[in-house]
Amino acid sequence: MEMARAELSTGLAALDMDAPVLIQAVPDADEGYEILTTNENITIRGGKRGVLYGAYALMMRLAAGFSPETPWTEPACPLRMLNHWDNMDGSIERGYAGGSFFFRDHHLKYDEQRILQYGRLLASVGINVVSINNVNVHSPAGLLITQTYLPELKQVADLLRPFGIRLLVAVDYALPVTYGLGTADPVSPQVQEWWKRQVSLVYQYIPDLCGFLVKADSEFRPGPHMYQRNHAEGAQPLARALKPHGGVLLWRCFVYNCKQDWRDAKTDRPMAPYEIYTPLEGQFDDNVILQIKNGPYDFQVREPVSPLFFAMPTTNKAIELQLTQEYTGQQIDLFYMPPQWQEIQKTLGENMPKYISAVSNLGDDPNWTGHDLAQANLFAYGLFAWHRNVDPAVCAQWWTRLTFGPDASCNQTIVSMLLSSREIYESYNTPLGLCWMVNPNNHYGPSPEGYEYSGWGTYLRANRDAIGVDRTTSGTGFILQYPEKLAAQYNRVETCPEQLLLFFHRLRYNYRLPSGKTLVQHVYDSHFSGAEQAKALLCAWQMLKGKIPQETYTNVEERLMRQVSNACEWRDVINTYFFRYSGIPDEHGRVIYP
Ligand code: GCU
């Protein structure tokens, strides 16, 4: 209540507004709120944290020029998380907006004002849990949950608590080994006891800690497989240590063999999570939440949803999205994500998990996200986590109006840039759901066979006739991991959504798409048009010169110029790749490098 009042008075003063606002507590409610108006005043009614969300909602509505009236609203997801991949040396794994604003020189070292602004930024869109460190827990981050760093961690928890935000910590599964136990075997009584003691200590410092996040047996991280234990056994000691304190264990399902032999055509990487976890249905403790990436691969430009979401009905699940644009333009190229989330929501329907998490796109750049327009993704994520069914266009309109003010023509341009950005990016990037044509390691720019002969399990298997991995019932059988109806749809090339065609099927270059075009002609057309559309984005932005604050204008213009050159590079490399394999020229005789 106090916080809501304080935020409201600061906010309204900053907006130069003076509205008579009453705040009323609704007993027994927590995050829900409503906003009522009479001729005399505005009333925010809400639960313990709801009044704060109501205060922000009111300020946004007033700032955007909308009526304050809001019917009672409650979040669809109780945990709305942001996962930082921040390292304690101040760097950020896959960060494209500068360094960490939490860590420096192996300590929690920050500008307190920035942390308070960050708390406001997140709470204003309803995010209520923050995982503060990288899932790859590089030394000394494992010690965050020990006496060495707990006093520092507590201070951050204290700063964020008034914003209704709880901390979560990514932990190192092998920490008991570091502590001299010689093992982290989850069935060892000493290991179990060690976790109990450690967790009790953590809760003395941070009594409302949300819990732990674990990346185990994945990409060289330690885990229960090292001791021939499965992941349900592996999660147990941590979950049981957290349970008496009300903590949860987020257990990531991003597990696969990253040392595959490319000659092995039987092992199909996207099948791994389902194969590993579904036999464990019913065996996870009730405070374990499996955190599953939205697609079965790894945040590619276009993937189907992970089939794991449809399985394991009695197990808690969280969906993990990626706001940081690792494979989607790295906050240089424009990529507005809500259309992707809307598709996921549509496909999953009631199988959409109750818990939601997203890898942060924030850093210590003055504008938070590197690319000014990438802020829209964080804003929309908060709305999506709260409501689930949000229209990407409405989110874009809200964000644009709140960020750039009421100028309708300017807003129309920005909204349409945002809404078209994903398809533009995809059209000059990896075609038809093929995935993994990026440069290895940094994941920016084209390299069609960059991962082809590597251990990462990400193969295209192109030859002169065809491209793609057959994942149908006559191929690897991945399709059978989906519920029957979806499996049947994906299995037939005629009914498979065009954008996912090469995810599921191996096709000849001269295969005819419903449009009448051959596969290879579609790839050429899409890449030529994508590069042109990237130029059109730049032109659209340049028309706004003078209407946008200069700093923002320059920031976005400079990035759009880089996007144009990136798009041309993608166009030429991918078209050449398809031409060299297929030998089929472009029907329109455009330039493709032989
Ligand atoms: C991707 C990404 C890594 C990250 C990993 C994960 O593979 O490239 O940087 O650690 O995902 O989500 O754990």
Coordinates of C-alpha atoms and ligand atoms in Angstrom, one line a residue:
M1 CA 0.0 0.0 0.0
E2 CA 2.8 2.4 1.0
M3 CA 4.8 1.6 -2.0
A4 CA 1.8 2.0 -4.3
R5 CA 1.1 5.4 -2.9
A6 CA 4.7 6.5 -3.2
E7 CA 5.1 5.2 -6.8
L8 CA 1.8 6.9 -7.7
S9 CA 2.8 10.2 -6.3
T10 CA 6.2 10.2 -8.0
G11 CA 4.8 8.9 -11.2
L12 CA 1.9 11.4 -11.4
A13 CA 4.3 14.3 -10.6
A14 CA 6.6 13.1 -13.5
L15 CA 3.6 13.0 -15.8
D16 CA 2.6 16.4 -14.6
M17 CA -0.8 15.1 -13.6
D18 CA -2.8 15.6 -10.5
A19 CA -5.6 12.9 -10.2
P20 CA -7.5 12.3 -6.9
V21 CA -6.7 8.6 -6.3
L22 CA -7.8 6.4 -3.5
I23 CA -6.2 3.1 -2.7
Q24 CA -8.2 0.3 -1.1
A25 CA -7.0 -3.1 0.1
V26 CA -9.0 -6.1 -0.9
P27 CA -8.6 -8.6 1.9
D28 CA -7.4 -12.1 0.8
A29 CA -6.4 -10.9 -2.6
D30 CA -2.8 -10.9 -3.7
E31 CA -1.9 -9.7 -7.2
G32 CA -5.3 -8.9 -8.6
Y33 CA -6.6 -5.3 -8.9
E34 CA -9.3 -3.2 -10.4
I35 CA -9.6 0.6 -11.1
L36 CA -12.9 2.3 -10.6
T37 CA -13.9 5.8 -11.3
T38 CA -16.6 8.2 -10.1
N39 CA -17.0 11.9 -10.9
E40 CA -15.0 12.8 -7.9
N41 CA -12.2 10.3 -7.8
I42 CA -10.4 7.2 -9.0
T43 CA -10.1 4.1 -6.8
I44 CA -7.5 1.4 -7.1
R45 CA -8.8 -1.7 -5.3
G46 CA -6.4 -4.6 -5.0
G47 CA -4.6 -7.3 -3.1
K48 CA -1.3 -7.0 -1.2
R49 CA 0.7 -6.6 -4.4
G50 CA -2.2 -5.9 -6.6
V51 CA -2.5 -2.2 -5.5
L52 CA 1.1 -1.6 -6.8
Y53 CA 0.2 -3.2 -10.2
G54 CA -3.0 -1.1 -10.2
A55 CA -1.0 2.0 -9.5
Y56 CA 1.3 1.3 -12.5
A57 CA -1.7 0.4 -14.7
L58 CA -3.4 3.6 -13.8
M59 CA -0.4 5.7 -14.6
M60 CA 0.0 4.0 -18.0
R61 CA -3.6 4.5 -18.8
L62 CA -3.5 8.2 -18.0
A63 CA -0.2 8.6 -19.8
A64 CA -1.6 6.9 -22.9
G65 CA -4.8 9.0 -22.7
F66 CA -7.1 6.0 -22.1
S67 CA -9.9 5.9 -19.5
P68 CA -8.6 4.6 -16.2
E69 CA -11.5 2.2 -15.7
T70 CA -10.2 -1.4 -15.5
P71 CA -12.2 -4.5 -14.5
W72 CA -10.8 -6.9 -11.9
T73 CA -7.7 -8.6 -13.4
E74 CA -5.5 -11.4 -12.0
P75 CA -2.3 -12.8 -13.6
A76 CA -2.7 -16.0 -15.6
C77 CA 0.8 -17.1 -14.4
P78 CA 1.7 -17.0 -10.7
L79 CA 5.5 -17.0 -11.5
R80 CA 6.4 -14.4 -14.1
M81 CA 10.2 -14.7 -14.3
L82 CA 13.0 -12.9 -15.9
N83 CA 16.3 -15.0 -16.2
H84 CA 19.5 -13.1 -16.3
W85 CA 22.5 -14.8 -17.8
D86 CA 24.8 -12.4 -16.0
N87 CA 28.3 -13.6 -14.9
M88 CA 30.0 -12.3 -11.9
D89 CA 32.9 -10.7 -13.9
G90 CA 30.2 -8.3 -15.3
S91 CA 29.8 -9.9 -18.7
I92 CA 26.5 -11.3 -19.9
E93 CA 26.2 -14.6 -21.8
R94 CA 24.4 -13.8 -25.0
G95 CA 24.0 -10.2 -23.8
Y96 CA 23.5 -7.5 -26.4
A97 CA 22.9 -4.4 -24.3
G98 CA 26.2 -3.9 -22.5
G99 CA 27.4 -5.5 -19.3
S100 CA 25.7 -6.6 -16.1
F101 CA 24.1 -4.0 -13.9
F102 CA 24.3 -6.4 -10.9
F103 CA 27.8 -7.8 -11.0
R104 CA 31.3 -6.4 -11.4
D105 CA 34.7 -7.7 -10.4
H106 CA 33.2 -10.9 -8.9
H107 CA 30.9 -9.1 -6.6
L108 CA 27.4 -7.7 -6.5
K109 CA 28.5 -4.1 -7.3
Y110 CA 25.8 -1.9 -8.7
D111 CA 24.4 1.6 -8.9
E112 CA 21.5 1.4 -6.4
Q113 CA 19.4 3.9 -8.4
R114 CA 19.6 1.7 -11.4
I115 CA 18.4 -1.3 -9.4
L116 CA 15.5 0.7 -8.2
Q117 CA 14.7 1.8 -11.7
Y118 CA 15.0 -1.8 -12.8
G119 CA 12.5 -2.9 -10.0
R120 CA 10.1 -0.3 -11.3
L121 CA 10.6 -1.3 -14.9
L122 CA 9.8 -4.9 -14.1
A123 CA 7.0 -4.3 -11.6
S124 CA 5.3 -1.9 -13.9
V125 CA 4.7 -4.8 -16.3
G126 CA 4.0 -7.3 -13.6
I127 CA 7.2 -9.4 -13.5
N128 CA 7.6 -10.9 -10.0
V129 CA 10.7 -13.2 -10.0
V130 CA 14.2 -12.5 -11.1
S131 CA 16.9 -15.1 -11.5
I132 CA 20.0 -13.0 -11.1
N133 CA 22.9 -15.1 -12.5
N134 CA 23.8 -17.2 -15.5
V135 CA 22.5 -20.7 -15.7
N136 CA 26.0 -21.7 -16.6
V137 CA 27.2 -21.0 -13.1
H138 CA 30.8 -20.0 -13.7
S139 CA 33.1 -19.6 -10.7
P140 CA 32.6 -17.9 -8.2
A141 CA 28.8 -17.7 -8.8
G142 CA 28.3 -21.1 -7.2
L143 CA 29.2 -19.3 -4.0
L144 CA 26.3 -16.9 -4.2
I145 CA 24.3 -19.2 -1.9
T146 CA 27.1 -19.3 0.6
Q147 CA 28.2 -17.1 3.5
T148 CA 30.7 -15.5 1.1
Y149 CA 28.1 -13.7 -1.0
L150 CA 24.8 -14.0 0.9
P151 CA 25.2 -10.6 2.6
E152 CA 25.6 -9.0 -0.8
L153 CA 22.7 -11.0 -2.3
K154 CA 20.4 -10.1 0.5
Q155 CA 20.9 -6.4 -0.2
V156 CA 19.6 -6.8 -3.8
A157 CA 16.7 -8.9 -2.5
D158 CA 15.9 -6.1 -0.1
L159 CA 16.0 -3.5 -2.9
L160 CA 13.7 -5.4 -5.1
R161 CA 11.2 -6.7 -2.5
P162 CA 9.1 -3.5 -2.3
F163 CA 8.4 -3.9 -6.0
G164 CA 6.9 -7.3 -5.4
I165 CA 10.0 -9.0 -6.9
R166 CA 11.6 -12.1 -5.4
L167 CA 15.0 -13.4 -6.2
L168 CA 15.9 -16.8 -7.6
V169 CA 19.4 -18.1 -7.9
A170 CA 21.0 -20.3 -10.5
V171 CA 23.0 -22.9 -8.6
D172 CA 25.9 -25.2 -9.4
Y173 CA 24.8 -28.8 -9.1
A174 CA 28.4 -29.8 -8.1
L175 CA 28.7 -27.3 -5.2
P176 CA 28.9 -30.1 -2.6
V177 CA 32.0 -31.3 -4.3
T178 CA 33.5 -27.8 -4.0
Y179 CA 32.7 -28.0 -0.3
G180 CA 34.8 -31.1 0.2
L181 CA 32.2 -33.8 0.1
G182 CA 33.9 -35.4 -2.8
T183 CA 30.5 -36.1 -4.5
A184 CA 27.2 -34.4 -5.5
D185 CA 25.5 -37.8 -5.8
P186 CA 21.9 -37.0 -5.0
V187 CA 21.3 -40.2 -3.1
S188 CA 24.2 -39.6 -0.7
P189 CA 22.8 -38.7 2.8
Q190 CA 25.7 -36.3 3.3
V191 CA 24.9 -34.5 0.1
Q192 CA 21.2 -34.3 1.1
E193 CA 22.1 -33.0 4.5
W194 CA 24.5 -30.5 3.0
W195 CA 21.8 -29.0 0.7
K196 CA 19.5 -28.8 3.7
R197 CA 21.9 -26.9 5.8
Q198 CA 22.9 -24.6 2.9
V199 CA 19.3 -23.8 2.0
S200 CA 18.5 -23.0 5.6
L201 CA 21.4 -20.6 5.7
V202 CA 20.1 -18.9 2.5
Y203 CA 16.7 -18.4 3.9
Q204 CA 18.1 -16.8 7.0
Y205 CA 19.3 -14.0 4.7
I206 CA 16.5 -14.0 2.2
P207 CA 13.3 -15.4 3.8
D208 CA 11.2 -14.9 0.7
L209 CA 13.7 -16.3 -1.9
C210 CA 11.7 -17.9 -4.7
G211 CA 14.1 -20.8 -5.0
F212 CA 16.8 -22.2 -7.3
L213 CA 17.3 -22.7 -11.0
V214 CA 19.4 -25.6 -12.2
K215 CA 21.0 -26.4 -15.6
A216 CA 22.2 -30.0 -15.1
D217 CA 23.8 -32.5 -17.5
S218 CA 23.6 -29.9 -20.2
E219 CA 26.4 -28.5 -22.3
F220 CA 29.1 -29.7 -20.0
R221 CA 27.4 -28.7 -16.7
P222 CA 27.5 -31.2 -13.9
G223 CA 24.3 -33.2 -13.0
P224 CA 22.9 -36.4 -11.7
H225 CA 23.8 -38.4 -14.9
M226 CA 27.4 -38.2 -13.6
Y227 CA 26.3 -40.5 -10.8
Q228 CA 24.0 -42.7 -13.0
R229 CA 21.0 -41.1 -11.4
N230 CA 18.0 -39.7 -13.4
H231 CA 16.8 -36.1 -13.2
A232 CA 13.9 -36.9 -10.8
E233 CA 16.4 -38.4 -8.4
G234 CA 18.8 -35.5 -9.1
A235 CA 16.3 -32.8 -8.3
Q236 CA 15.2 -34.4 -5.0
P237 CA 17.8 -33.2 -2.5
L238 CA 17.5 -29.6 -3.7
A239 CA 13.7 -29.7 -3.8
R240 CA 13.4 -31.2 -0.4
A241 CA 15.8 -28.7 1.1
L242 CA 13.8 -25.8 -0.4
K243 CA 10.3 -27.2 0.4
P244 CA 10.1 -26.3 4.2
H245 CA 11.0 -22.7 3.3
G246 CA 8.3 -22.5 0.6
G247 CA 11.0 -22.5 -2.2
V248 CA 10.6 -24.0 -5.7
L249 CA 13.2 -25.7 -7.9
L250 CA 13.2 -24.7 -11.5
W251 CA 14.8 -27.6 -13.3
R252 CA 15.8 -26.9 -16.9
C253 CA 15.1 -29.5 -19.6
F254 CA 17.6 -28.2 -22.1
V255 CA 19.4 -31.6 -22.1
Y256 CA 20.8 -33.3 -25.1
N257 CA 24.0 -34.9 -26.3
C258 CA 26.2 -32.0 -27.4
K259 CA 29.0 -34.4 -28.5
Q260 CA 27.1 -36.2 -31.1
D261 CA 28.9 -37.7 -34.1
W262 CA 27.6 -36.0 -37.3
R263 CA 27.9 -39.4 -39.1
D264 CA 25.2 -40.7 -36.8
A265 CA 22.0 -40.1 -38.7
K266 CA 19.8 -41.9 -36.2
T267 CA 20.1 -39.6 -33.2
D268 CA 17.9 -36.6 -33.7
R269 CA 18.6 -33.8 -31.2
P270 CA 15.1 -32.4 -30.8
M271 CA 13.9 -35.7 -29.5
A272 CA 16.2 -35.7 -26.5
P273 CA 14.2 -33.7 -23.8
Y274 CA 11.0 -35.8 -24.4
E275 CA 13.0 -39.0 -24.3
I276 CA 14.8 -38.1 -21.1
Y277 CA 11.9 -36.6 -19.1
T278 CA 8.7 -38.4 -20.0
P279 CA 9.7 -41.7 -18.3
L280 CA 10.0 -39.6 -15.1
E281 CA 6.3 -38.5 -15.1
G282 CA 5.0 -38.6 -11.5
Q283 CA 8.5 -38.8 -10.0
F284 CA 9.3 -35.2 -9.4
D285 CA 8.5 -33.5 -6.1
D286 CA 5.6 -31.1 -6.1
N287 CA 7.8 -28.0 -5.7
V288 CA 9.9 -28.9 -8.8
I289 CA 9.0 -27.1 -12.0
L290 CA 10.5 -28.3 -15.3
Q291 CA 11.6 -25.3 -17.3
I292 CA 11.3 -26.1 -21.0
K293 CA 12.4 -23.9 -23.9
N294 CA 9.6 -23.0 -26.2
G295 CA 11.0 -25.2 -29.0
P296 CA 12.7 -28.5 -29.0
Y297 CA 16.0 -27.1 -30.3
D298 CA 17.2 -23.8 -29.0
F299 CA 15.4 -20.5 -29.6
Q300 CA 15.7 -20.7 -33.3
V301 CA 14.0 -18.2 -35.6
R302 CA 11.2 -20.7 -36.2
E303 CA 10.6 -23.9 -34.4
P304 CA 7.5 -25.9 -33.5
V305 CA 6.6 -25.9 -29.8
S306 CA 8.4 -28.5 -27.7
P307 CA 6.4 -31.7 -27.5
L308 CA 7.2 -32.0 -23.8
F309 CA 4.5 -29.4 -23.1
F310 CA 1.8 -31.9 -24.1
A311 CA 3.3 -34.7 -22.0
M312 CA 3.7 -35.3 -18.3
P313 CA 0.3 -34.0 -17.2
T314 CA 0.9 -34.2 -13.5
T315 CA 4.3 -32.5 -13.5
N316 CA 4.7 -28.7 -13.0
K317 CA 6.1 -27.0 -16.1
A318 CA 7.4 -23.6 -17.0
I319 CA 7.9 -22.3 -20.6
E320 CA 11.2 -20.5 -21.2
L321 CA 11.3 -17.8 -23.9
Q322 CA 14.3 -15.8 -25.0
L323 CA 14.1 -12.0 -25.0
T324 CA 17.8 -11.6 -25.6
Q325 CA 18.0 -12.0 -29.3
E326 CA 20.6 -14.7 -29.6
Y327 CA 19.4 -16.2 -32.9
T328 CA 17.0 -13.4 -33.8
G329 CA 19.2 -10.5 -34.6
Q330 CA 21.1 -9.7 -31.4
Q331 CA 19.4 -6.4 -30.8
I332 CA 20.9 -5.2 -34.1
D333 CA 18.2 -6.5 -36.4
L334 CA 14.6 -5.7 -35.4
F335 CA 12.6 -8.6 -34.1
Y336 CA 9.4 -8.1 -32.2
M337 CA 8.5 -11.4 -30.5
P338 CA 4.8 -11.3 -29.4
P339 CA 3.6 -12.8 -32.7
Q340 CA 5.8 -15.9 -31.9
W341 CA 4.3 -16.1 -28.4
Q342 CA 0.8 -15.8 -29.7
E343 CA 1.4 -18.7 -32.0
I344 CA 2.8 -20.8 -29.2
Q345 CA -0.2 -20.0 -27.1
K346 CA -2.6 -20.9 -29.9
T347 CA -0.8 -24.3 -30.5
L348 CA -0.6 -25.2 -26.9
G349 CA -4.0 -24.0 -25.8
E350 CA -4.7 -25.5 -22.4
N351 CA -1.3 -27.1 -22.4
M352 CA 0.3 -23.7 -22.0
P353 CA 2.2 -24.0 -18.7
K354 CA 1.2 -22.1 -15.6
Y355 CA 4.7 -20.8 -15.1
I356 CA 6.6 -18.6 -17.4
S357 CA 10.2 -17.4 -17.7
A358 CA 12.2 -15.4 -20.3
V359 CA 15.9 -14.8 -20.7
S360 CA 16.5 -11.2 -20.1
N361 CA 17.5 -8.7 -22.9
L362 CA 18.7 -6.1 -20.4
G363 CA 22.2 -4.7 -19.7
D364 CA 23.9 -1.6 -18.5
D365 CA 23.5 0.3 -21.8
P366 CA 21.8 3.6 -21.0
N367 CA 18.7 2.5 -22.9
W368 CA 18.6 -0.9 -21.2
T369 CA 18.2 -3.0 -24.3
G370 CA 20.9 -1.8 -26.8
H371 CA 18.3 -1.3 -29.6
D372 CA 15.7 1.1 -28.3
L373 CA 12.9 -0.7 -30.1
A374 CA 13.9 -4.0 -28.3
Q375 CA 12.4 -2.5 -25.1
A376 CA 9.0 -3.4 -26.7
N377 CA 9.8 -7.1 -26.2
L378 CA 10.2 -6.7 -22.4
F379 CA 7.1 -4.6 -22.1
A380 CA 5.1 -7.1 -24.2
Y381 CA 6.5 -10.1 -22.2
G382 CA 5.1 -8.6 -19.0
L383 CA 1.7 -8.3 -20.6
F384 CA 1.8 -11.7 -22.1
A385 CA 2.8 -13.3 -18.8
W386 CA 0.0 -11.6 -17.1
H387 CA -2.8 -12.1 -19.6
R388 CA -1.6 -14.8 -22.0
N389 CA -4.0 -13.8 -24.6
V390 CA -2.7 -10.5 -25.7
D391 CA -2.8 -9.2 -29.2
P392 CA 0.7 -8.3 -30.4
A393 CA -0.7 -5.3 -32.2
V394 CA -2.3 -3.9 -29.0
C395 CA 1.0 -4.4 -27.1
A396 CA 2.9 -2.6 -29.8
Q397 CA 0.4 0.3 -29.8
W398 CA 0.6 0.6 -26.0
W399 CA 4.3 0.5 -26.0
T400 CA 4.7 3.0 -28.8
R401 CA 2.3 5.4 -27.4
L402 CA 3.8 5.3 -23.9
T403 CA 7.3 5.6 -25.3
F404 CA 6.9 8.2 -28.1
G405 CA 3.8 10.1 -27.2
P406 CA 0.5 10.7 -29.0
D407 CA 1.7 11.5 -32.6
A408 CA -0.5 9.1 -34.6
S409 CA 1.5 9.0 -37.8
C410 CA 4.7 8.4 -36.0
N411 CA 3.1 5.6 -33.9
Q412 CA 1.6 4.0 -36.9
T413 CA 5.0 3.7 -38.6
I414 CA 6.6 2.2 -35.5
V415 CA 3.8 -0.2 -34.8
S416 CA 3.9 -1.5 -38.4
M417 CA 7.7 -1.8 -38.2
L418 CA 7.4 -3.9 -35.1
L419 CA 4.6 -6.1 -36.4
S420 CA 6.4 -6.9 -39.7
S421 CA 9.8 -7.4 -38.2
R422 CA 9.7 -11.1 -37.4
E423 CA 8.6 -12.1 -40.9
I424 CA 11.2 -9.8 -42.5
Y425 CA 13.9 -11.3 -40.4
E426 CA 12.8 -14.8 -41.1
S427 CA 12.5 -14.2 -44.8
Y428 CA 16.2 -13.3 -45.2
N429 CA 17.4 -15.7 -42.5
T430 CA 16.9 -19.5 -42.3
P431 CA 14.2 -20.7 -44.6
L432 CA 11.1 -22.8 -43.8
G433 CA 12.1 -23.8 -40.3
L434 CA 15.4 -25.3 -41.3
C435 CA 17.4 -23.8 -38.3
W436 CA 21.1 -23.6 -37.5
M437 CA 22.5 -21.7 -40.5
V438 CA 24.3 -19.2 -38.3
N439 CA 27.9 -18.6 -37.6
P440 CA 29.0 -21.0 -34.8
N441 CA 29.7 -19.5 -31.4
N442 CA 28.5 -16.0 -31.8
H443 CA 25.3 -17.0 -33.7
Y444 CA 25.1 -13.8 -35.8
G445 CA 25.3 -13.8 -39.6
P446 CA 25.0 -16.7 -42.1
S447 CA 27.1 -19.9 -42.1
P448 CA 24.9 -22.6 -43.7
E449 CA 27.1 -25.4 -42.8
G450 CA 28.7 -23.9 -39.7
Y451 CA 27.3 -26.7 -37.5
E452 CA 27.1 -29.4 -40.1
Y453 CA 30.1 -31.5 -39.2
S454 CA 30.1 -30.6 -35.5
G455 CA 29.0 -32.4 -32.3
W456 CA 26.0 -30.2 -31.6
G457 CA 23.4 -32.4 -33.3
T458 CA 22.2 -29.7 -35.6
Y459 CA 22.3 -31.0 -39.2
L460 CA 20.8 -30.0 -42.5
R461 CA 22.1 -32.9 -44.5
A462 CA 21.9 -31.2 -47.8
N463 CA 23.0 -32.9 -51.0
R464 CA 22.4 -32.0 -54.7
D465 CA 18.9 -33.3 -54.6
A466 CA 17.3 -32.5 -51.2
I467 CA 17.8 -30.8 -47.9
G468 CA 16.5 -31.3 -44.3
V469 CA 16.0 -34.1 -41.8
D470 CA 13.0 -36.4 -42.3
R471 CA 11.4 -36.4 -38.8
T472 CA 8.2 -38.0 -40.0
T473 CA 7.0 -41.5 -39.1
S474 CA 9.2 -42.8 -41.9
G475 CA 12.2 -40.8 -40.7
T476 CA 13.5 -40.3 -37.2
G477 CA 9.9 -40.4 -35.8
F478 CA 10.2 -37.2 -33.8
I479 CA 6.8 -36.3 -35.0
L480 CA 5.4 -39.2 -32.8
Q481 CA 6.2 -37.2 -29.7
Y482 CA 3.3 -34.8 -30.5
P483 CA -0.4 -35.6 -29.7
E484 CA -2.0 -37.5 -32.5
K485 CA -3.8 -34.7 -34.3
L486 CA -0.7 -32.4 -34.4
A487 CA 1.5 -35.4 -35.4
A488 CA -0.8 -36.2 -38.3
Q489 CA -0.8 -32.6 -39.4
Y490 CA 3.0 -32.3 -39.3
N491 CA 3.6 -35.7 -40.7
R492 CA 2.1 -35.0 -44.1
V493 CA 4.0 -32.5 -46.3
E494 CA 0.7 -31.2 -47.7
T495 CA -0.7 -30.3 -44.3
C496 CA 2.5 -29.2 -42.5
P497 CA 2.6 -25.4 -41.9
E498 CA 4.8 -24.0 -44.6
Q499 CA 7.1 -22.2 -42.1
L500 CA 7.9 -25.5 -40.5
L501 CA 8.2 -27.6 -43.7
L502 CA 12.0 -28.2 -43.5
F503 CA 11.9 -28.7 -39.8
F504 CA 9.9 -31.9 -40.2
H505 CA 10.6 -32.9 -43.8
R506 CA 13.4 -33.7 -46.1
L507 CA 12.5 -32.2 -49.5
R508 CA 13.8 -32.0 -53.0
Y509 CA 14.8 -28.6 -54.3
N510 CA 12.2 -28.9 -57.0
Y511 CA 9.3 -29.8 -54.6
R512 CA 6.3 -27.7 -55.5
L513 CA 4.8 -25.7 -52.6
P514 CA 1.1 -24.8 -52.6
S515 CA 2.0 -21.4 -54.0
G516 CA 3.1 -23.2 -57.2
K517 CA 6.7 -22.3 -56.6
T518 CA 9.5 -24.8 -56.2
L519 CA 11.2 -25.0 -52.9
V520 CA 14.4 -23.5 -54.2
Q521 CA 12.5 -20.7 -55.9
H522 CA 10.7 -19.9 -52.7
V523 CA 14.0 -19.6 -50.9
Y524 CA 15.4 -17.2 -53.6
D525 CA 12.2 -15.1 -53.6
S526 CA 12.0 -14.9 -49.9
H527 CA 15.7 -13.8 -49.5
F528 CA 15.5 -11.2 -52.2
S529 CA 12.3 -9.8 -50.8
G530 CA 13.6 -10.0 -47.2
A531 CA 16.6 -7.9 -48.0
E532 CA 14.4 -5.3 -49.8
Q533 CA 12.1 -5.2 -46.8
A534 CA 15.0 -4.6 -44.4
K535 CA 15.8 -1.6 -46.6
A536 CA 12.2 -0.5 -46.4
L537 CA 12.3 -0.6 -42.5
L538 CA 15.3 1.8 -42.7
C539 CA 13.4 4.1 -45.1
A540 CA 10.3 4.1 -42.9
W541 CA 12.4 5.0 -39.9
Q542 CA 14.2 7.8 -41.7
M543 CA 10.8 9.4 -42.4
L544 CA 10.5 9.9 -38.7
K545 CA 13.6 12.1 -38.4
G546 CA 12.7 15.1 -36.3
K547 CA 9.7 13.4 -34.7
I548 CA 11.7 11.1 -32.5
P549 CA 14.2 12.2 -29.8
Q550 CA 17.6 12.5 -31.6
E551 CA 19.4 10.0 -29.5
T552 CA 16.8 7.3 -30.1
Y553 CA 16.6 8.2 -33.7
T554 CA 20.3 7.8 -34.2
N555 CA 20.4 4.6 -32.1
V556 CA 17.8 2.9 -34.2
E557 CA 19.0 4.3 -37.6
E558 CA 22.5 3.0 -37.0
R559 CA 21.2 -0.5 -36.1
L560 CA 18.8 -0.6 -39.1
M561 CA 21.8 0.2 -41.4
R562 CA 23.6 -2.8 -39.9
Q563 CA 20.5 -4.8 -40.4
V564 CA 20.4 -3.9 -44.0
S565 CA 23.9 -5.1 -44.6
N566 CA 23.3 -8.2 -42.5
A567 CA 20.2 -9.0 -44.6
C568 CA 22.2 -8.6 -47.9
E569 CA 24.8 -11.0 -46.5
W570 CA 22.2 -13.5 -45.6
R571 CA 20.5 -13.2 -48.9
D572 CA 23.7 -13.8 -50.9
V573 CA 25.1 -16.6 -48.8
I574 CA 21.9 -18.6 -48.5
N575 CA 20.9 -18.2 -52.1
T576 CA 24.3 -19.2 -53.2
Y577 CA 24.3 -22.2 -50.9
F578 CA 21.0 -23.4 -52.4
F579 CA 22.1 -22.7 -55.9
R580 CA 25.4 -24.5 -55.5
Y581 CA 23.8 -27.6 -54.2
S582 CA 20.7 -27.6 -56.5
G583 CA 22.2 -26.1 -59.7
I584 CA 18.8 -24.6 -60.3
P585 CA 19.0 -20.9 -61.4
D586 CA 16.6 -18.2 -60.2
E587 CA 13.6 -18.0 -62.5
H588 CA 13.9 -14.2 -62.6
G589 CA 17.6 -14.1 -63.4
R590 CA 18.6 -12.1 -60.3
V591 CA 22.2 -12.1 -59.1
I592 CA 23.2 -15.3 -57.3
Y593 CA 26.9 -15.9 -56.9
P594 CA 27.9 -19.2 -58.6
Ligands
GCU1 C1 22.2 -21.8 -25.9 C2 23.1 -20.7 -25.7 C3 24.0 -20.8 -24.5 C4 23.1 -21.1 -23.3 C5 22.2 -22.3 -23.6 C6 21.2 -22.5 -22.4 O1 22.8 -23.0 -26.3 O2 23.9 -20.5 -26.9 O3 24.7 -19.7 -24.4 O4 23.9 -21.4 -22.2 O5 21.5 -22.0 -24.7 O6 20.1 -22.1 -22.6 O7 21.6 -23.1 -21.4

